[in-house]
């Protein structure tokens, strides 16, 4: 049996959940058994009714103890579901939170952890995966022993199609001493972005050359027009123009969109670590020698304050057509 | 109180990566204290300066990790414990050995890097915490001690949250947590005499790794590098760019 932990927003499954189902199905074909799912947290009962179209059985962990996420609790729920399902492999999204609780789960299960994987498969009594390393500059192939915990890098895997109705099974999980040691005092909402940066098909990033926080209104407008998310470089975050949540790079988020716009971004290695796997990279920079142009498919040498407004007009024309 | 930073030595992001025979070869690369771990070292030194106690650096890695540990000692940590093992050992297996050392050291607060610049992994801090039965907080951007607890702000997938955590606990770092200091010359001199205790990983029960690296290759995507000069006619350049993205790249 393979267990897939299915991320959701309280109403709908996230894309990462359906990528996870695809991975779990492939592993189940090789290792035998079926795919079970787990949904945890607020809204889990409702989401389970959607999740059951993708897996043979959905475990639901919810209730007053499960309102706020903590890594300790999610690892505990996943462990309980893995035991209930008799799962030898657990698949989960490699979101920031996912990568935190899967590390705990791997220790609980004494399992091999294959983290942030691009692809995964099983052969004999081992699981295999590919992932990036060395700040996204190296592609490596790993082998892990069973049991295993595999986290799935966003936007790497086709979304699963529904496969008929499974069953829903509530799972009672008691919190232990450890799970009571973290208390969430306050949530700080992410400002700006309507689209999750790590799941966006289009990312529009502004660098220090934007010149001011106000200039990012143009970036926002362009991103909105394309249904994309806004990104920023470390320099922009340090200047206080944008929130940390929007940072792309080594210490920020890693994105792999269809198209990445680097506007007035010079392109330091630390920034490239967060975006160099984008399918198409577009750059606008007034410095023809900016390192970003080496990482660029389509670029314009010019002043972003003149080029970007024109780009916005051109896209409007295109959308209107 | 006692504070521990778990550190690693990694290649500098700016230095070139070589691959020989399907494996990364670090010969000739500049090896440094992981920049995400610098925040951890800075934080435990600040805690010691503010509240007194001891700041200890702990690492799992090859013998050469001592160099990175000396950097941490030069910044101001008091002493180090290095668990030595050559070759790749996965973070979950390392966590078991690190947990044994931390049980012995019995710190109140542990910091480590949010992501390692060689493995591109985020697992170490949470895995060590789980092995100890301690809570953990990842991507910490603000931290303060208050009456036997810690109050921390940390990043989630979207947004952030403030948590109150019972100690002992492990925190992983995020940019913004602090501004790491540079080692001073007297600091570097003093660091040479500070104690580094070495323990063979085998003595802590480590035999092999649950994850094996089979093959590595340099992964740089070929970029088209079609660059348009928009210095004179920015509107025309923008039109050409959008046309290329629509018709050739088909991404708009």
XYZ file of C-alpha atoms in Angstrom:
573
model
C 0.000 0.000 0.000
C 1.126 3.542 -0.801
C -0.148 6.490 1.238
C -0.429 9.910 -0.360
C -0.907 12.913 1.893
C -3.163 15.313 0.036
C -2.718 19.056 0.562
C -5.825 21.230 0.375
C -6.963 24.754 1.149
C -9.996 23.752 3.224
C -12.239 23.494 0.165
C -10.296 22.110 -2.754
C -7.358 19.776 -3.243
C -4.196 21.586 -4.191
C -2.338 20.745 -7.383
C 0.385 19.149 -5.262
C -2.107 16.552 -4.007
C -2.873 15.426 -7.555
C 0.814 15.322 -8.470
C 1.277 13.133 -5.390
C -1.502 10.770 -6.521
C 0.232 10.322 -9.892
C 3.491 9.439 -8.146
C 1.759 7.103 -5.702
C -0.028 5.230 -8.510
C 3.259 4.665 -10.316
C 4.877 3.325 -7.125
C 1.851 1.109 -6.402
C 2.157 -0.455 -9.850
C 5.732 -1.490 -9.122
C 5.387 -2.416 -5.458
C 1.839 -3.801 -5.524
C -1.165 -2.749 -3.477
C -3.455 0.220 -3.727
C -3.185 3.930 -3.065
C -4.718 5.385 0.079
C -5.009 9.092 0.796
C -4.914 11.267 3.901
C -6.480 14.674 4.382
C -5.784 16.587 7.591
C -7.029 19.794 9.136
C -9.890 22.274 8.813
C -12.307 21.356 6.031
C -10.873 17.840 5.717
C -14.298 16.123 5.734
C -15.521 18.122 2.760
C -12.248 17.731 0.874
C -12.291 13.967 1.504
C -15.442 13.731 -0.622
C -13.378 15.076 -3.530
C -10.217 13.149 -2.628
C -12.011 9.794 -2.695
C -12.333 10.018 -6.476
C -8.579 9.560 -6.728
C -7.720 6.835 -4.198
C -9.172 3.603 -2.870
C -9.571 4.954 0.649
C -9.251 8.391 2.233
C -8.330 8.742 5.876
C -9.611 11.920 7.489
C -7.974 13.499 10.528
C -9.851 16.548 11.759
C -11.422 18.155 14.795
C -10.543 20.884 17.295
C -6.969 19.605 17.788
C -6.286 19.860 14.071
C -7.251 23.461 13.339
C -3.695 24.811 13.159
C -0.838 23.177 11.301
C 2.305 22.135 13.133
C 4.956 19.774 11.764
C 4.666 17.631 14.909
C 0.937 17.097 14.444
C 1.001 16.490 10.693
C 3.821 13.944 11.091
C 1.800 12.189 13.775
C -1.319 12.060 11.589
C 0.653 10.765 8.592
C 2.311 8.120 10.754
C -1.068 6.955 12.100
C -2.512 6.766 8.580
C 0.578 4.943 7.244
C 0.181 2.343 10.000
C -3.565 2.028 9.425
C -2.972 1.531 5.696
C 0.077 -0.684 6.154
C 1.917 1.691 3.802
C 5.560 1.099 2.994
C 5.857 4.348 1.083
C 4.364 7.741 1.944
C 4.170 10.412 -0.756
C 3.704 14.090 0.154
C 4.097 17.491 -1.468
C 7.523 19.106 -1.125
C 6.055 22.383 0.025
C 7.951 24.158 2.783
C 5.624 22.697 5.431
C 5.634 19.317 3.687
C 9.406 19.146 3.807
C 9.338 19.928 7.506
C 6.872 17.244 8.642
C 8.100 14.562 6.199
C 11.526 14.771 7.888
C 9.808 13.935 11.177
C 7.754 11.171 9.566
C 10.893 9.555 8.095
C 12.391 9.370 11.608
C 9.149 7.928 13.050
C 9.030 5.259 10.322
C 12.813 4.724 10.345
C 12.477 5.374 6.630
C 14.645 6.620 3.794
C 13.705 10.214 2.940
C 13.771 11.168 -0.734
C 13.217 14.877 -0.667
C 11.950 17.391 -3.220
C 12.023 14.779 -5.970
C 11.552 15.448 -9.689
C 10.592 11.858 -10.394
C 10.427 8.632 -8.405
C 10.015 4.938 -9.115
C 10.441 1.565 -7.462
C 12.355 -1.514 -8.472
C 12.827 -4.637 -6.373
C 13.029 -3.602 -2.721
C 14.267 -0.073 -3.385
C 12.831 3.271 -4.366
C 14.644 5.642 -6.675
C 14.341 9.338 -7.294
C 15.940 12.236 -9.074
C 16.422 15.602 -7.422
C 18.466 18.749 -7.716
C 21.335 19.523 -5.357
C 24.174 22.048 -4.915
C 21.862 25.054 -5.169
C 19.939 23.525 -8.053
C 23.056 23.173 -10.179
C 23.404 19.383 -10.019
C 20.905 16.675 -10.954
C 21.321 13.567 -8.840
C 19.859 10.083 -8.796
C 19.251 8.563 -5.387
C 18.253 5.111 -4.171
C 16.499 4.574 -0.852
C 15.634 1.517 1.182
C 12.047 0.638 2.196
C 10.111 1.967 4.022
C 10.452 5.338 2.324
C 9.042 8.836 2.472
C 9.040 10.729 -0.823
C 8.264 14.411 -1.216
C 7.246 15.683 -4.649
C 8.641 18.917 -6.008
C 5.793 21.154 -7.235
C 5.136 21.330 -10.984
C 7.127 18.189 -11.828
C 4.392 15.611 -12.293
C 1.210 15.311 -14.387
C -1.958 15.804 -12.358
C -3.850 12.574 -11.667
C -7.263 11.970 -13.212
C -10.146 10.720 -11.043
C -10.347 6.918 -10.981
C -13.725 6.142 -9.407
C -15.106 6.403 -5.918
C -13.087 5.232 -2.920
C -14.235 5.103 0.674
C -13.828 7.697 3.409
C -12.608 6.645 6.840
C -12.265 9.005 9.809
C -9.086 8.316 11.757
C -8.904 9.264 15.437
C -5.414 10.481 16.334
C -4.672 11.531 19.913
C -2.156 14.314 20.453
C 0.799 13.310 22.641
C 3.077 15.449 24.825
C 5.255 16.460 21.855
C 2.335 17.716 19.757
C 1.290 20.052 22.573
C 4.644 21.815 22.776
C 4.058 24.212 19.881
C 1.263 26.719 20.197
C 0.358 28.931 17.250
C -0.219 32.460 18.585
C -0.799 34.425 15.439
C -1.048 33.985 11.664
C 0.510 36.582 9.428
C -1.168 36.531 6.043
C 0.904 36.754 2.938
C 0.393 40.116 1.357
C -0.132 40.752 -2.324
C -0.052 37.466 -4.165
C -3.313 35.922 -5.311
C -1.472 32.971 -6.845
C 0.866 30.759 -4.757
C 4.387 31.589 -5.906
C 5.630 28.002 -5.948
C 2.647 26.757 -7.942
C 2.400 29.626 -10.417
C 2.828 28.965 -14.141
C 4.031 32.536 -14.577
C 6.316 34.353 -12.149
C 7.177 38.027 -12.515
C 10.147 39.006 -10.364
C 11.416 42.508 -9.798
C 14.955 43.301 -8.702
C 16.695 46.233 -7.090
C 16.674 48.064 -10.411
C 12.929 48.606 -10.025
C 14.045 51.476 -7.820
C 11.168 51.679 -5.338
C 8.304 49.832 -3.657
C 5.868 51.881 -5.781
C 7.420 50.587 -9.000
C 6.209 47.111 -8.024
C 2.649 48.186 -8.849
C 3.701 47.696 -12.459
C 5.042 44.234 -11.628
C 1.752 43.387 -9.906
C -0.260 44.626 -12.841
C 1.791 42.562 -15.287
C 1.548 39.450 -13.093
C -2.221 39.877 -12.707
C -2.624 40.208 -16.431
C -0.867 36.866 -16.937
C -2.489 35.138 -13.951
C 0.971 34.898 -12.405
C 2.634 35.502 -9.064
C 4.965 38.305 -7.991
C 8.516 37.476 -6.973
C 11.350 39.588 -5.604
C 15.092 39.351 -5.075
C 16.913 39.455 -1.760
C 17.968 43.062 -2.328
C 14.326 44.057 -2.728
C 13.330 42.227 0.472
C 16.227 43.772 2.398
C 15.151 47.213 1.159
C 11.718 46.508 2.637
C 9.880 46.972 -0.654
C 8.277 43.511 -0.610
C 7.598 40.778 2.013
C 9.960 37.813 2.538
C 7.200 35.527 1.299
C 7.860 36.721 -2.241
C 11.579 36.102 -2.259
C 12.910 33.801 -4.960
C 16.344 32.282 -4.362
C 18.474 30.216 -2.032
C 16.926 31.620 1.145
C 13.552 32.228 -0.416
C 11.376 30.088 -2.591
C 12.298 27.873 -5.497
C 10.069 28.253 -8.516
C 9.863 26.343 -11.769
C 7.183 28.096 -13.813
C 6.492 27.877 -17.520
C 7.798 31.378 -17.888
C 9.872 33.449 -15.478
C 10.252 37.188 -15.906
C 13.363 38.675 -14.286
C 12.841 42.428 -14.440
C 15.740 44.629 -13.357
C 17.280 41.547 -11.721
C 21.073 41.254 -12.002
C 21.041 37.474 -11.428
C 23.326 36.477 -8.546
C 23.976 32.724 -8.104
C 21.821 32.747 -4.970
C 18.916 34.127 -6.977
C 19.476 31.706 -9.860
C 19.249 28.790 -7.388
C 15.596 29.693 -6.993
C 14.652 30.047 -10.662
C 17.165 28.361 -12.965
C 14.853 25.434 -13.725
C 12.124 27.657 -15.179
C 11.093 26.493 -18.651
C 11.482 29.889 -20.308
C 13.372 32.791 -18.750
C 12.733 36.373 -19.850
C 14.897 39.241 -18.647
C 14.828 42.991 -18.933
C 17.878 44.838 -17.687
C 19.612 48.020 -18.678
C 23.034 46.431 -18.142
C 23.878 44.225 -21.166
C 26.531 42.456 -19.037
C 24.146 41.494 -16.203
C 24.700 37.787 -15.299
C 20.960 37.136 -15.726
C 21.313 37.384 -19.526
C 23.422 34.173 -19.506
C 20.380 32.443 -17.971
C 17.906 34.035 -20.362
C 15.922 32.776 -23.359
C 14.402 36.096 -24.400
C 15.734 39.391 -23.165
C 15.583 43.106 -23.681
C 18.440 45.428 -22.882
C 16.713 48.566 -21.763
C 15.150 50.569 -18.977
C 12.486 48.503 -17.241
C 10.480 51.650 -16.524
C 10.038 52.128 -20.266
C 9.995 48.526 -21.453
C 7.583 47.072 -18.872
C 4.707 49.543 -19.503
C 5.012 48.716 -23.201
C 4.996 44.986 -22.404
C 1.803 45.489 -20.394
C 0.154 47.239 -23.361
C 1.257 44.489 -25.759
C -0.148 41.750 -23.510
C -3.428 43.673 -23.189
C -3.650 43.802 -26.992
C -2.920 40.072 -27.157
C -5.566 39.235 -24.554
C -8.069 41.482 -26.240
C -7.550 39.799 -29.584
C 21.560 27.966 29.642
C 23.206 26.101 26.821
C 22.786 26.806 23.108
C 23.877 24.609 20.215
C 24.296 25.349 16.516
C 24.386 22.350 14.173
C 26.572 23.320 11.229
C 27.874 21.918 7.938
C 30.688 22.673 5.552
C 29.570 23.182 1.953
C 31.016 24.547 -1.299
C 30.711 28.302 -1.760
C 27.781 29.043 -4.086
C 30.030 31.209 -6.221
C 32.591 28.461 -6.854
C 32.346 26.181 -9.892
C 31.062 22.644 -9.429
C 32.896 19.804 -11.191
C 31.649 16.297 -11.844
C 34.068 13.386 -12.376
C 32.842 9.869 -13.109
C 29.243 10.742 -12.268
C 30.055 12.237 -8.862
C 30.579 15.807 -7.720
C 34.264 16.434 -7.095
C 34.877 19.158 -4.533
C 38.631 19.213 -5.065
C 39.671 22.809 -5.636
C 36.262 24.187 -4.594
C 36.166 26.801 -1.839
C 34.523 25.188 1.168
C 32.753 27.380 3.693
C 30.499 27.327 6.726
C 27.030 27.006 5.139
C 25.568 30.514 4.930
C 22.268 29.312 6.385
C 24.252 27.882 9.326
C 25.982 31.258 9.842
C 22.633 32.579 11.051
C 22.494 29.663 13.521
C 25.974 30.381 14.882
C 25.224 34.098 15.148
C 21.991 33.375 16.997
C 23.567 31.150 19.679
C 26.351 33.684 20.244
C 23.731 36.436 20.691
C 21.775 34.249 23.111
C 24.920 33.663 25.146
C 25.746 37.389 25.112
C 22.214 38.292 26.247
C 21.506 35.554 28.781
C 24.865 33.981 29.657
C 25.670 30.285 29.364
C 27.538 28.315 26.755
C 27.445 28.317 22.923
C 28.457 24.968 21.420
C 28.831 24.009 17.753
C 28.009 20.454 16.680
C 28.523 18.896 13.253
C 28.358 15.601 11.393
C 30.708 15.327 8.442
C 34.143 14.506 7.099
C 37.331 15.540 8.976
C 37.591 18.717 6.884
C 34.388 19.997 8.564
C 36.764 21.156 11.314
C 37.620 24.191 9.133
C 33.992 25.375 9.124
C 33.800 24.645 12.832
C 36.867 26.862 13.449
C 35.045 29.666 11.603
C 32.106 29.269 14.001
C 34.503 29.267 16.971
C 36.191 32.398 15.567
C 32.797 34.106 15.416
C 32.514 33.439 19.157
C 31.203 29.936 19.885
C 32.904 28.295 22.878
C 33.721 24.781 21.703
C 32.808 22.144 19.154
C 31.807 18.498 18.847
C 32.440 16.875 15.451
C 30.989 13.502 14.530
C 33.272 12.255 11.771
C 32.243 10.139 8.796
C 33.571 10.211 5.242
C 31.196 9.922 2.291
C 27.487 10.680 2.004
C 25.259 9.921 4.976
C 21.613 10.992 4.616
C 20.132 13.603 7.001
C 17.768 11.119 8.705
C 20.656 8.800 9.570
C 22.786 11.784 10.665
C 19.905 12.917 12.867
C 20.156 9.719 14.941
C 23.840 10.336 15.723
C 23.369 14.083 16.307
C 20.499 13.312 18.703
C 22.847 11.169 20.800
C 25.350 14.009 21.100
C 22.576 16.494 21.917
C 21.180 14.181 24.598
C 24.631 14.245 26.189
C 25.014 18.033 25.775
C 21.449 18.753 26.941
C 21.068 22.244 25.395
C 17.984 24.440 25.870
C 17.941 25.872 22.362
C 19.334 24.480 19.104
C 19.640 26.323 15.796
C 20.586 24.963 12.395
C 20.397 26.056 8.760
C 17.020 26.085 6.998
C 18.483 24.406 3.915
C 21.896 22.931 3.173
C 23.652 24.377 0.131
C 25.039 20.999 -1.000
C 22.149 18.584 -0.381
C 19.429 21.174 -1.102
C 17.689 19.480 1.845
C 15.516 21.033 4.547
C 15.240 17.898 6.671
C 18.086 18.025 9.178
C 16.636 20.296 11.887
C 13.216 18.643 11.992
C 14.718 15.140 11.821
C 17.063 15.760 14.777
C 14.147 17.218 16.758
C 12.001 14.166 16.021
C 14.820 11.821 17.041
C 14.937 13.676 20.392
C 11.170 13.979 20.803
C 11.565 17.775 20.759
C 9.474 20.362 18.918
C 10.945 22.201 15.944
C 10.269 25.413 14.110
C 11.487 25.846 10.543
C 12.406 29.038 8.632
C 12.705 31.207 11.733
C 12.887 34.956 11.102
C 12.544 36.241 14.687
C 13.323 34.640 18.040
C 13.130 35.575 21.697
C 13.306 33.715 24.992
C 10.548 34.205 27.538
C 10.114 32.277 30.818
C 11.323 28.852 29.769
C 9.681 29.131 26.375
C 10.664 30.616 23.053
C 8.550 32.894 20.943
C 9.393 32.655 17.269
C 8.132 33.971 13.950
C 8.613 31.639 11.027
C 7.720 31.377 7.347
C 5.109 28.944 6.066
C 4.309 28.111 2.436
C 2.240 31.272 2.291
C 2.589 33.869 4.971
C 4.113 33.393 8.383
C 3.066 32.691 11.939
C 4.120 33.390 15.495
C 4.517 30.354 17.737
C 5.247 29.752 21.409
C 7.411 26.682 21.895
C 8.336 24.679 24.991
C 12.101 24.185 25.379
C 14.286 22.359 24.561
C 13.515 22.869 20.899
C 15.204 23.120 17.498
C 14.867 26.114 15.183
C 15.976 26.310 11.576
C 17.144 29.597 10.158
C 15.836 31.922 7.530
C 17.379 35.065 6.116
C 16.348 38.039 8.239
C 16.838 36.206 11.548
C 19.994 38.206 12.201
C 23.048 39.643 10.480
C 25.957 37.222 11.039
C 29.180 38.828 12.274
C 32.556 38.366 10.610
C 35.261 36.636 12.648
C 37.778 39.148 14.013
C 41.533 38.541 13.999
C 41.670 38.024 17.807
C 38.636 35.752 17.378
C 40.473 33.678 14.796
C 43.550 33.432 17.077
C 41.430 32.332 20.033
C 39.514 29.820 17.930
C 42.716 27.885 17.250
C 42.937 26.977 20.940
C 39.279 26.166 21.472
C 38.337 22.550 22.047
C 36.917 20.402 19.229
C 35.963 16.953 20.423
C 35.866 14.358 17.658
C 33.701 11.259 17.769
C 33.731 8.549 15.102
C 30.190 8.169 13.711
C 30.522 4.370 14.036
C 30.802 4.777 17.825
C 27.338 6.388 17.720
C 25.880 3.438 15.838
C 26.056 4.854 12.303
C 26.679 2.148 9.720
C 25.874 3.227 6.186
C 23.098 5.426 4.882
C 19.429 4.817 4.099
C 19.821 6.860 0.952
C 22.579 6.329 -1.550
C 23.622 8.792 -4.249
C 23.958 6.821 -7.469
C 24.876 9.495 -9.954
C 25.352 13.244 -10.211
C 25.574 15.468 -13.259
C 25.855 19.191 -13.862
C 22.421 20.459 -14.750
C 22.473 23.654 -16.679
C 19.676 24.286 -19.118
C 20.633 25.625 -22.506
C 19.156 29.092 -22.874
C 18.308 30.668 -26.220
C 19.811 34.039 -25.307
C 17.815 36.026 -27.853
C 18.534 39.504 -26.599
C 16.833 42.529 -28.140
C 18.320 46.002 -27.876
C 15.654 48.190 -26.325
C 17.811 51.118 -25.346
C 16.591 53.357 -28.195
C 13.088 52.099 -28.919
C 11.779 50.411 -25.788
C 8.193 50.096 -27.074
C 9.288 48.333 -30.255
C 11.539 46.001 -28.250
C 8.671 45.188 -25.877
C 6.389 44.418 -28.848
C 9.000 42.122 -30.375
C 9.549 40.385 -27.023
C 5.859 39.704 -26.456
C 5.512 38.495 -30.063
C 8.389 36.031 -29.554
C 6.864 34.789 -26.298
C 3.497 34.333 -27.974
C 4.495 32.890 -31.337
C 7.852 31.206 -30.812
C 7.997 30.212 -27.133
C 4.207 29.848 -26.959
C 4.133 30.728 -23.275
C 1.729 33.667 -23.527
